[in-house]
């Protein structure tokens, strides 16, 4: 008799292809054990080149100062902080999948959480570069820490949301890293046990911290996972909340609005899922994991895209409405200027990409089409980049003092750094896909007999 | 067990009627002494219980579109809670029609007359939205959407008991998805209408979501209390500790979520210190300090500490206590949203407010019990029911 005869008939299987445990191990470890194929090398070369270009542009910035960027006296935050917020946001899907979906007992998260968590870490690395280099003197960045005065810095200002950001993001990075690595332990041990090459065996042995798979190992593993999930859940909310405080605590029209904290969080999850889709649609093909990351997974992620995209849409409309309703002329002007001022194209790109196009996922045909999902996931990423650009640049470029009104355009150096972070992100992800199992193997095995297609068939009959 | 129905006993029939009588008496006494205060009390309680009922329907819809399995064992309770909205929305309409001058400053025509000394340029600027006909249109739209979808989802759920199969379930999922979309808009706009427009000059973009968080957590607390009551009467033996644990998690998590939004709204306004925004908190701080502090203690600290551990969420006694705390605490939250802009500095919580609360609770229980008694206590043909009955965490 099947173990999971009570899973509802309306649920679709999450593992296809009549898998056995051994097959799962073989197929998920294959990318690590075999040689990389030509698609992998082609992507790696492109990503690596982009990263090198980014390093060149960053070095130029460090050598010549922030003057090599297009930011000016009026628009002091521009392309760099846009990228910072964009990358931080992208990281959020990983934490949501690993923590919130764990608390909600969503089994489908098990095929995607590993790569989404890896993505979180790489995205935070990319994000962190921007504020670190925007200081202009990155060798003094340790001044951001609350160090005693004899280090040469001055004691930090605890009233500043920028400092809260330092804490929020470093906490986020460390907890995400620990959570991700912890989940890897049993799988690294599996890889270790399968290694024929003694050097590799030694390395994976060290990385797996001597995991034996005993009852005690598993017990501790599960305890710590739950604690970390509990810690990560408020983190999902707090990180982007604090990023939003960077703007909302000010009195700049278009920045100072109370909806920012939850709206930033929703937007972050929205962009994060879009990036997870972009990556996994490629990865499942290149690594032949279509039977683990199934259409069902893609469809569920698309539903989250509709949900979060619509939440963001409601927030846009709320902001616009309240700007009028408030009767504050600066606020109303800021929003009219967004939609109909010189940066109207950025605003309407944002609206189209974030609010209108995701609504196409209401059609089952579209949300179960790989091509449509892939294209729309990129559209969402573009839209969410524009959202941050709109918030930052259009609010700043025409502030309270009309004599200082100006325009902003990026230099090729800034664009180069952004391209470089995309290169860095994909380089890291590609390396990750060759050295660590991209699917949480041990965890996924626990649901095979509940959601494997051959077991589902039995339960339907 | 499958076909068991909730049967009204003598207490279920009489007690709500007695409570309604207390409410009527409180309102009558209130109108004789202080009509504004009584209108405010009616608005607070009507809004609050309507919000709890709305949270019931919202919960049902979310369970459907999220393919949730565990909640099927208790789903008839939030389904029945939604039935109150037909009274609740009628109440909102009547309160607005007869009480608008006492409750909503912006309804006074002289504010819009340029010749009048009372002319208010800011409110005149809002009159495209805040005007009586458009307001009426909106309330009626909310009533039709909320009551309509509650009715339609419930109808499919009862139909499923008779027909079996998964067709009714799939139809419910579609209804749930459409409802959520409409709810996303109406939950915010209705909060602006019913509550934010009381302080007509003031504005906050987060207000709609803040109100939603309070509504949802109160709904969860009411659901928990009703489940516990039914369990104590022997109707919910299939509800085990794991189900209670999940309900407890919702109460715990959304108490924190409410606090998160409370803090976001307050902190940003406090930090920026713009006069047109900060006045909202200033009035509350000066005239309502104790209640304002109590609001945060009762709605955050208390549920946070009481429901923190796993064991607490699984014990009926603890959930009873937490449920009462949350129901009382969020009543206070609504009180603090309504009273400063209506009654003002000379507020008082006495028989009028408490009696009206008892009256509305009576009406809510009357409608919920009746609705519960109309169908089996579990939806026996729900495709997720076997999962839910086996729920073990």
Short mmCIF file of C-alpha atoms in Angstrom, two decimals, chain B:
data_model
loop_
_atom_site.label_atom_id
_atom_site.label_comp_id
_atom_site.label_asym_id
_atom_site.label_seq_id
_atom_site.Cartn_x
_atom_site.Cartn_y
_atom_site.Cartn_z
CA UNK B 1 -19.34 12.56 12.12
CA UNK B 2 -19.50 13.43 8.42
CA UNK B 3 -23.11 14.47 8.39
CA UNK B 4 -23.19 15.91 11.86
CA UNK B 5 -24.90 19.28 12.04
CA UNK B 6 -24.56 21.95 14.65
CA UNK B 7 -27.80 22.03 16.58
CA UNK B 8 -28.87 25.20 18.30
CA UNK B 9 -29.54 24.64 21.95
CA UNK B 10 -31.51 26.89 24.23
CA UNK B 11 -28.46 29.05 25.01
CA UNK B 12 -27.55 29.52 21.37
CA UNK B 13 -31.04 30.74 20.67
CA UNK B 14 -31.68 32.94 23.67
CA UNK B 15 -28.32 34.38 24.58
CA UNK B 16 -27.69 36.24 21.28
CA UNK B 17 -31.18 37.75 21.51
CA UNK B 18 -30.51 38.93 25.06
CA UNK B 19 -27.22 40.42 23.90
CA UNK B 20 -28.95 42.19 21.02
CA UNK B 21 -31.47 43.59 23.51
CA UNK B 22 -28.60 44.92 25.64
CA UNK B 23 -27.17 46.55 22.52
CA UNK B 24 -30.47 48.17 21.60
CA UNK B 25 -30.80 49.49 25.13
CA UNK B 26 -27.25 50.89 25.07
CA UNK B 27 -27.88 52.63 21.76
CA UNK B 28 -31.21 54.03 22.95
CA UNK B 29 -29.70 55.35 26.15
CA UNK B 30 -26.78 56.72 24.19
CA UNK B 31 -28.97 58.68 21.79
CA UNK B 32 -30.75 60.28 24.68
CA UNK B 33 -27.52 61.56 26.20
CA UNK B 34 -24.91 61.98 23.47
CA UNK B 35 -25.82 61.22 19.85
CA UNK B 36 -22.33 61.80 18.42
CA UNK B 37 -20.79 59.36 20.83
CA UNK B 38 -23.50 56.84 20.06
CA UNK B 39 -23.00 57.15 16.33
CA UNK B 40 -19.28 56.68 16.87
CA UNK B 41 -19.98 53.62 18.99
CA UNK B 42 -22.26 52.21 16.31
CA UNK B 43 -19.66 52.82 13.63
CA UNK B 44 -16.87 51.22 15.68
CA UNK B 45 -18.80 48.08 16.45
CA UNK B 46 -20.53 47.74 13.13
CA UNK B 47 -17.29 48.20 11.26
CA UNK B 48 -15.48 45.81 13.57
CA UNK B 49 -17.88 42.90 13.34
CA UNK B 50 -18.35 43.43 9.64
CA UNK B 51 -14.57 43.27 9.29
CA UNK B 52 -14.46 40.02 11.25
CA UNK B 53 -17.11 38.55 8.97
CA UNK B 54 -15.23 39.81 5.92
CA UNK B 55 -12.07 38.19 7.26
CA UNK B 56 -14.00 34.90 7.34
CA UNK B 57 -14.77 35.10 3.64
CA UNK B 58 -11.25 36.30 2.90
CA UNK B 59 -9.81 33.32 4.75
CA UNK B 60 -12.03 30.91 2.83
CA UNK B 61 -10.96 32.46 -0.47
CA UNK B 62 -7.28 32.32 0.42
CA UNK B 63 -7.54 28.66 1.42
CA UNK B 64 -9.09 27.92 -1.95
CA UNK B 65 -6.59 29.67 -4.16
CA UNK B 66 -3.65 28.47 -2.10
CA UNK B 67 -4.83 24.83 -2.39
CA UNK B 68 -4.69 24.59 1.35
CA UNK B 69 -5.56 21.22 2.79
CA UNK B 70 -5.31 21.43 6.57
CA UNK B 71 -8.06 24.03 7.01
CA UNK B 72 -10.90 22.00 5.53
CA UNK B 73 -11.72 20.60 8.96
CA UNK B 74 -12.61 24.05 10.24
CA UNK B 75 -13.62 25.82 7.03
CA UNK B 76 -17.36 25.76 7.77
CA UNK B 77 -16.72 28.20 10.62
CA UNK B 78 -15.28 31.08 8.53
CA UNK B 79 -17.87 30.29 5.85
CA UNK B 80 -20.58 30.85 8.43
CA UNK B 81 -18.89 33.98 9.80
CA UNK B 82 -19.34 35.67 6.41
CA UNK B 83 -23.12 35.45 6.78
CA UNK B 84 -23.06 38.36 9.21
CA UNK B 85 -22.10 40.75 6.41
CA UNK B 86 -25.65 41.06 5.16
CA UNK B 87 -26.50 42.72 8.49
CA UNK B 88 -23.14 44.41 8.75
CA UNK B 89 -23.28 46.11 5.38
CA UNK B 90 -26.90 47.14 5.89
CA UNK B 91 -25.73 48.64 9.17
CA UNK B 92 -22.89 50.52 7.47
CA UNK B 93 -25.35 52.01 4.97
CA UNK B 94 -27.83 53.04 7.67
CA UNK B 95 -25.11 54.49 9.88
CA UNK B 96 -23.82 56.58 7.02
CA UNK B 97 -27.26 57.71 5.87
CA UNK B 98 -28.43 58.81 9.31
CA UNK B 99 -25.19 59.52 11.12
CA UNK B 100 -22.93 61.11 8.54
CA UNK B 101 -23.08 64.61 9.99
CA UNK B 102 -21.96 63.35 13.37
CA UNK B 103 -19.28 61.03 12.06
CA UNK B 104 -17.85 62.50 8.90
CA UNK B 105 -16.86 66.14 9.09
CA UNK B 106 -16.47 66.31 5.31
CA UNK B 107 -20.22 65.82 4.78
CA UNK B 108 -21.01 69.36 5.93
CA UNK B 109 -22.00 71.44 2.88
CA UNK B 110 -20.71 74.78 4.22
CA UNK B 111 -17.12 73.51 3.92
CA UNK B 112 -17.43 73.70 0.16
CA UNK B 113 -19.13 77.10 -0.03
CA UNK B 114 -16.52 79.72 -0.86
CA UNK B 115 -18.64 82.43 0.70
CA UNK B 116 -18.87 80.62 4.01
CA UNK B 117 -16.38 81.29 6.81
CA UNK B 118 -16.22 77.52 7.21
CA UNK B 119 -14.84 77.08 3.65
CA UNK B 120 -12.06 74.50 3.64
CA UNK B 121 -9.83 74.58 0.58
CA UNK B 122 -8.23 71.21 1.29
CA UNK B 123 -11.52 69.39 1.68
CA UNK B 124 -12.86 71.20 -1.36
CA UNK B 125 -9.93 69.72 -3.25
CA UNK B 126 -10.99 66.23 -2.15
CA UNK B 127 -14.66 66.66 -2.96
CA UNK B 128 -14.28 64.72 -6.21
CA UNK B 129 -13.86 61.65 -4.02
CA UNK B 130 -15.38 62.62 -0.69
CA UNK B 131 -18.94 63.49 -1.63
CA UNK B 132 -22.12 61.86 -0.41
CA UNK B 133 -23.44 60.36 -3.69
CA UNK B 134 -20.12 58.80 -4.65
CA UNK B 135 -19.62 57.55 -1.09
CA UNK B 136 -23.05 55.88 -1.23
CA UNK B 137 -22.16 54.27 -4.54
CA UNK B 138 -19.00 52.88 -3.01
CA UNK B 139 -20.68 51.46 0.10
CA UNK B 140 -23.31 49.77 -2.02
CA UNK B 141 -20.60 48.35 -4.26
CA UNK B 142 -18.76 46.94 -1.24
CA UNK B 143 -21.99 45.43 0.04
CA UNK B 144 -22.77 43.79 -3.29
CA UNK B 145 -19.25 42.43 -3.77
CA UNK B 146 -18.64 41.17 -0.25
CA UNK B 147 -22.08 39.77 0.47
CA UNK B 148 -22.41 38.45 -3.09
CA UNK B 149 -19.16 36.52 -3.10
CA UNK B 150 -19.74 35.19 0.41
CA UNK B 151 -23.09 33.89 -0.75
CA UNK B 152 -21.76 32.39 -3.99
CA UNK B 153 -18.82 30.60 -2.38
CA UNK B 154 -21.05 29.27 0.37
CA UNK B 155 -23.60 28.10 -2.16
CA UNK B 156 -20.96 26.09 -4.05
CA UNK B 157 -19.70 24.66 -0.79
CA UNK B 158 -23.18 23.42 0.17
CA UNK B 159 -23.74 22.15 -3.34
CA UNK B 160 -20.55 20.10 -3.03
CA UNK B 161 -22.05 18.30 -0.02
CA UNK B 162 -24.87 17.07 -2.25
CA UNK B 163 -23.07 16.48 -5.55
CA UNK B 164 -19.57 15.33 -4.67
CA UNK B 165 -16.85 15.36 -7.31
CA UNK B 166 -14.42 18.21 -7.82
CA UNK B 167 -16.52 20.53 -10.02
CA UNK B 168 -17.87 22.56 -7.11
CA UNK B 169 -14.38 22.83 -5.72
CA UNK B 170 -12.99 24.17 -8.99
CA UNK B 171 -15.82 26.69 -9.23
CA UNK B 172 -15.07 27.81 -5.69
CA UNK B 173 -11.42 28.30 -6.60
CA UNK B 174 -12.42 30.59 -9.47
CA UNK B 175 -14.80 32.52 -7.24
CA UNK B 176 -12.09 32.79 -4.60
CA UNK B 177 -9.59 34.19 -7.10
CA UNK B 178 -12.04 36.82 -8.38
CA UNK B 179 -12.98 37.72 -4.83
CA UNK B 180 -9.35 38.21 -3.82
CA UNK B 181 -8.80 40.62 -6.69
CA UNK B 182 -11.87 42.65 -5.76
CA UNK B 183 -10.98 42.44 -2.09
CA UNK B 184 -7.47 43.77 -2.80
CA UNK B 185 -9.03 47.01 -4.02
CA UNK B 186 -12.10 47.26 -1.80
CA UNK B 187 -10.31 46.44 1.45
CA UNK B 188 -8.14 49.52 0.98
CA UNK B 189 -10.76 51.88 -0.42
CA UNK B 190 -13.30 50.87 2.24
CA UNK B 191 -10.74 51.59 4.96
CA UNK B 192 -10.21 55.05 3.47
CA UNK B 193 -13.96 55.57 3.30
CA UNK B 194 -15.15 54.25 6.62
CA UNK B 195 -12.19 55.18 8.80
CA UNK B 196 -9.57 57.41 7.21
CA UNK B 197 -12.11 59.96 5.99
CA UNK B 198 -13.15 60.60 9.59
CA UNK B 199 -9.92 62.57 9.95
CA UNK B 200 -10.63 64.07 6.59
CA UNK B 201 -7.49 66.17 6.27
CA UNK B 202 -5.16 63.38 7.17
CA UNK B 203 -3.83 60.74 4.79
CA UNK B 204 -1.55 57.74 4.87
CA UNK B 205 -0.89 55.39 1.97
CA UNK B 206 -0.46 52.45 4.32
CA UNK B 207 -3.82 52.94 6.03
CA UNK B 208 -5.69 50.39 3.90
CA UNK B 209 -3.22 47.59 4.50
CA UNK B 210 -2.93 48.46 8.17
CA UNK B 211 -6.69 48.15 8.56
CA UNK B 212 -6.61 44.89 6.62
CA UNK B 213 -4.00 43.40 8.96
CA UNK B 214 -6.16 44.22 12.00
CA UNK B 215 -9.24 42.83 10.28
CA UNK B 216 -7.54 39.59 9.39
CA UNK B 217 -6.07 38.89 12.80
CA UNK B 218 -9.39 39.65 14.53
CA UNK B 219 -11.09 37.28 12.10
CA UNK B 220 -8.59 34.56 12.93
CA UNK B 221 -9.15 35.09 16.65
CA UNK B 222 -12.92 34.89 16.21
CA UNK B 223 -12.52 31.76 14.12
CA UNK B 224 -10.36 30.20 16.81
CA UNK B 225 -12.89 31.02 19.52
CA UNK B 226 -15.77 29.59 17.51
CA UNK B 227 -13.82 26.41 16.74
CA UNK B 228 -12.97 26.03 20.42
CA UNK B 229 -16.58 26.58 21.38
CA UNK B 230 -17.79 23.99 18.88
CA UNK B 231 -15.12 21.61 20.07
CA UNK B 232 -16.20 22.07 23.68
CA UNK B 233 -19.74 21.20 22.60
CA UNK B 234 -18.43 18.02 20.95
CA UNK B 235 -18.89 19.07 17.34
CA UNK B 236 -15.25 19.28 16.39
CA UNK B 237 -13.69 16.05 17.60
CA UNK B 238 -11.95 15.73 14.26
CA UNK B 239 -10.10 18.98 14.97
CA UNK B 240 -6.85 17.95 16.61
CA UNK B 241 -3.96 19.84 18.16
CA UNK B 242 -2.34 20.29 14.77
CA UNK B 243 -5.30 22.23 13.42
CA UNK B 244 -5.36 24.39 16.52
CA UNK B 245 -1.64 24.91 16.10
CA UNK B 246 -2.16 26.25 12.60
CA UNK B 247 -4.95 28.58 13.68
CA UNK B 248 -2.70 29.73 16.53
CA UNK B 249 0.11 30.39 14.05
CA UNK B 250 -2.15 32.66 12.05
CA UNK B 251 -3.08 34.57 15.19
CA UNK B 252 0.55 34.85 16.20
CA UNK B 253 1.98 35.72 12.79
CA UNK B 254 -0.66 38.28 11.90
CA UNK B 255 -0.41 39.94 15.30
CA UNK B 256 3.22 40.53 14.42
CA UNK B 257 2.31 41.57 10.90
CA UNK B 258 -0.21 44.09 12.28
CA UNK B 259 2.50 45.46 14.56
CA UNK B 260 4.89 45.69 11.64
CA UNK B 261 2.42 47.85 9.75
CA UNK B 262 1.54 49.83 12.87
CA UNK B 263 5.21 50.57 13.38
CA UNK B 264 5.87 51.37 9.72
CA UNK B 265 3.06 53.89 9.59
CA UNK B 266 3.86 55.45 12.93
CA UNK B 267 7.64 55.52 12.60
CA UNK B 268 7.67 57.09 9.14
CA UNK B 269 5.25 59.81 10.17
CA UNK B 270 7.06 60.44 13.43
CA UNK B 271 10.47 60.53 11.73
CA UNK B 272 9.50 62.93 8.94
CA UNK B 273 7.47 65.06 11.37
CA UNK B 274 5.38 66.81 8.72
CA UNK B 275 2.59 68.81 10.40
CA UNK B 276 -0.21 67.60 8.13
CA UNK B 277 0.63 63.98 8.93
CA UNK B 278 1.86 64.01 12.48
CA UNK B 279 -1.31 65.66 13.80
CA UNK B 280 -3.05 62.30 13.65
CA UNK B 281 -0.72 60.82 16.22
CA UNK B 282 -0.44 64.01 18.21
CA UNK B 283 -4.16 64.03 19.04
CA UNK B 284 -3.99 60.39 20.03
CA UNK B 285 -0.91 60.98 22.11
CA UNK B 286 -2.36 63.96 23.95
CA UNK B 287 -5.91 62.81 24.59
CA UNK B 288 -5.74 59.03 24.33
CA UNK B 289 -2.30 58.25 25.67
CA UNK B 290 -3.24 55.31 27.86
CA UNK B 291 -5.36 53.67 25.21
CA UNK B 292 -2.77 54.35 22.58
CA UNK B 293 -0.06 52.61 24.58
CA UNK B 294 -2.45 49.85 25.62
CA UNK B 295 -3.26 49.22 21.95
CA UNK B 296 0.33 48.26 21.26
CA UNK B 297 0.73 46.25 24.44
CA UNK B 298 -2.47 44.26 23.98
CA UNK B 299 -2.16 43.66 20.27
CA UNK B 300 1.54 43.01 20.07
CA UNK B 301 3.21 42.16 23.35
CA UNK B 302 0.38 40.00 24.70
CA UNK B 303 -0.16 37.69 21.70
CA UNK B 304 3.57 37.66 21.04
CA UNK B 305 4.37 36.32 24.49
CA UNK B 306 1.28 34.18 24.97
CA UNK B 307 1.45 32.42 21.60
CA UNK B 308 5.20 32.23 21.19
CA UNK B 309 5.79 28.59 22.01
CA UNK B 310 4.61 25.59 20.09
CA UNK B 311 2.82 24.16 23.10
CA UNK B 312 0.86 27.36 23.67
CA UNK B 313 -0.64 27.25 20.19
CA UNK B 314 -1.79 23.68 20.75
CA UNK B 315 -3.60 24.18 24.06
CA UNK B 316 -7.25 25.12 24.08
CA UNK B 317 -7.01 27.16 27.29
CA UNK B 318 -4.22 29.31 25.91
CA UNK B 319 -6.04 29.85 22.63
CA UNK B 320 -9.18 30.93 24.48
CA UNK B 321 -7.17 33.55 26.33
CA UNK B 322 -5.28 34.71 23.24
CA UNK B 323 -8.53 34.88 21.27
CA UNK B 324 -10.19 37.14 23.82
CA UNK B 325 -7.09 39.34 24.03
CA UNK B 326 -6.99 39.83 20.28
CA UNK B 327 -10.74 40.42 19.92
CA UNK B 328 -10.63 43.01 22.69
CA UNK B 329 -7.37 44.54 21.50
CA UNK B 330 -8.44 45.14 17.93
CA UNK B 331 -11.75 46.55 19.07
CA UNK B 332 -9.59 49.10 20.87
CA UNK B 333 -7.61 49.70 17.69
CA UNK B 334 -10.81 50.51 15.78
CA UNK B 335 -11.94 52.66 18.70
CA UNK B 336 -8.73 54.65 18.38
CA UNK B 337 -9.25 55.11 14.66
CA UNK B 338 -12.81 56.41 15.03
CA UNK B 339 -13.11 58.29 18.31
CA UNK B 340 -10.51 61.11 18.06
CA UNK B 341 -12.08 62.46 14.86
CA UNK B 342 -15.66 62.14 16.03
CA UNK B 343 -16.08 62.36 19.79
CA UNK B 344 -12.74 64.06 20.32
CA UNK B 345 -10.98 64.87 23.53
CA UNK B 346 -13.94 64.18 25.82
CA UNK B 347 -14.11 60.50 25.17
CA UNK B 348 -15.43 57.94 27.55
CA UNK B 349 -15.78 54.18 27.40
CA UNK B 350 -18.94 53.21 29.25
CA UNK B 351 -22.20 51.38 28.89
CA UNK B 352 -22.85 52.90 25.46
CA UNK B 353 -19.69 51.44 23.91
CA UNK B 354 -19.66 48.18 25.81
CA UNK B 355 -23.41 47.66 25.40
CA UNK B 356 -23.17 48.29 21.66
CA UNK B 357 -20.30 45.82 21.49
CA UNK B 358 -22.40 43.21 23.29
CA UNK B 359 -25.30 43.91 20.96
CA UNK B 360 -23.23 43.47 17.82
CA UNK B 361 -21.56 40.37 19.23
CA UNK B 362 -25.07 39.01 19.85
CA UNK B 363 -26.09 39.74 16.28
CA UNK B 364 -22.87 38.20 15.00
CA UNK B 365 -23.37 35.03 17.03
CA UNK B 366 -27.04 34.88 16.05
CA UNK B 367 -26.19 34.95 12.36
CA UNK B 368 -23.11 32.70 12.63
CA UNK B 369 -24.85 30.02 14.70
CA UNK B 370 -27.84 29.98 12.40
CA UNK B 371 -25.62 29.69 9.36
CA UNK B 372 -23.57 26.93 11.00
CA UNK B 373 -26.70 24.96 11.81
CA UNK B 374 -27.75 24.92 8.16
CA UNK B 375 -25.11 22.48 6.94
CA UNK B 376 -22.88 19.66 8.06
CA UNK B 377 -20.01 20.74 10.28
CA UNK B 378 -17.44 19.45 7.78
CA UNK B 379 -17.71 19.68 3.99
CA UNK B 380 -17.81 15.92 3.51
CA UNK B 381 -17.05 15.91 -0.24
CA UNK B 382 -14.27 18.45 -0.17
CA UNK B 383 -11.35 16.98 -2.16
CA UNK B 384 -8.90 18.01 0.56
CA UNK B 385 -10.88 16.57 3.46
CA UNK B 386 -8.88 13.32 3.85
CA UNK B 387 -5.69 15.38 4.04
CA UNK B 388 -7.19 17.62 6.66
CA UNK B 389 -8.51 14.81 8.83
CA UNK B 390 -5.07 13.28 8.85
CA UNK B 391 -3.39 16.55 9.62
CA UNK B 392 -0.43 16.00 11.86
CA UNK B 393 2.42 18.42 12.43
#
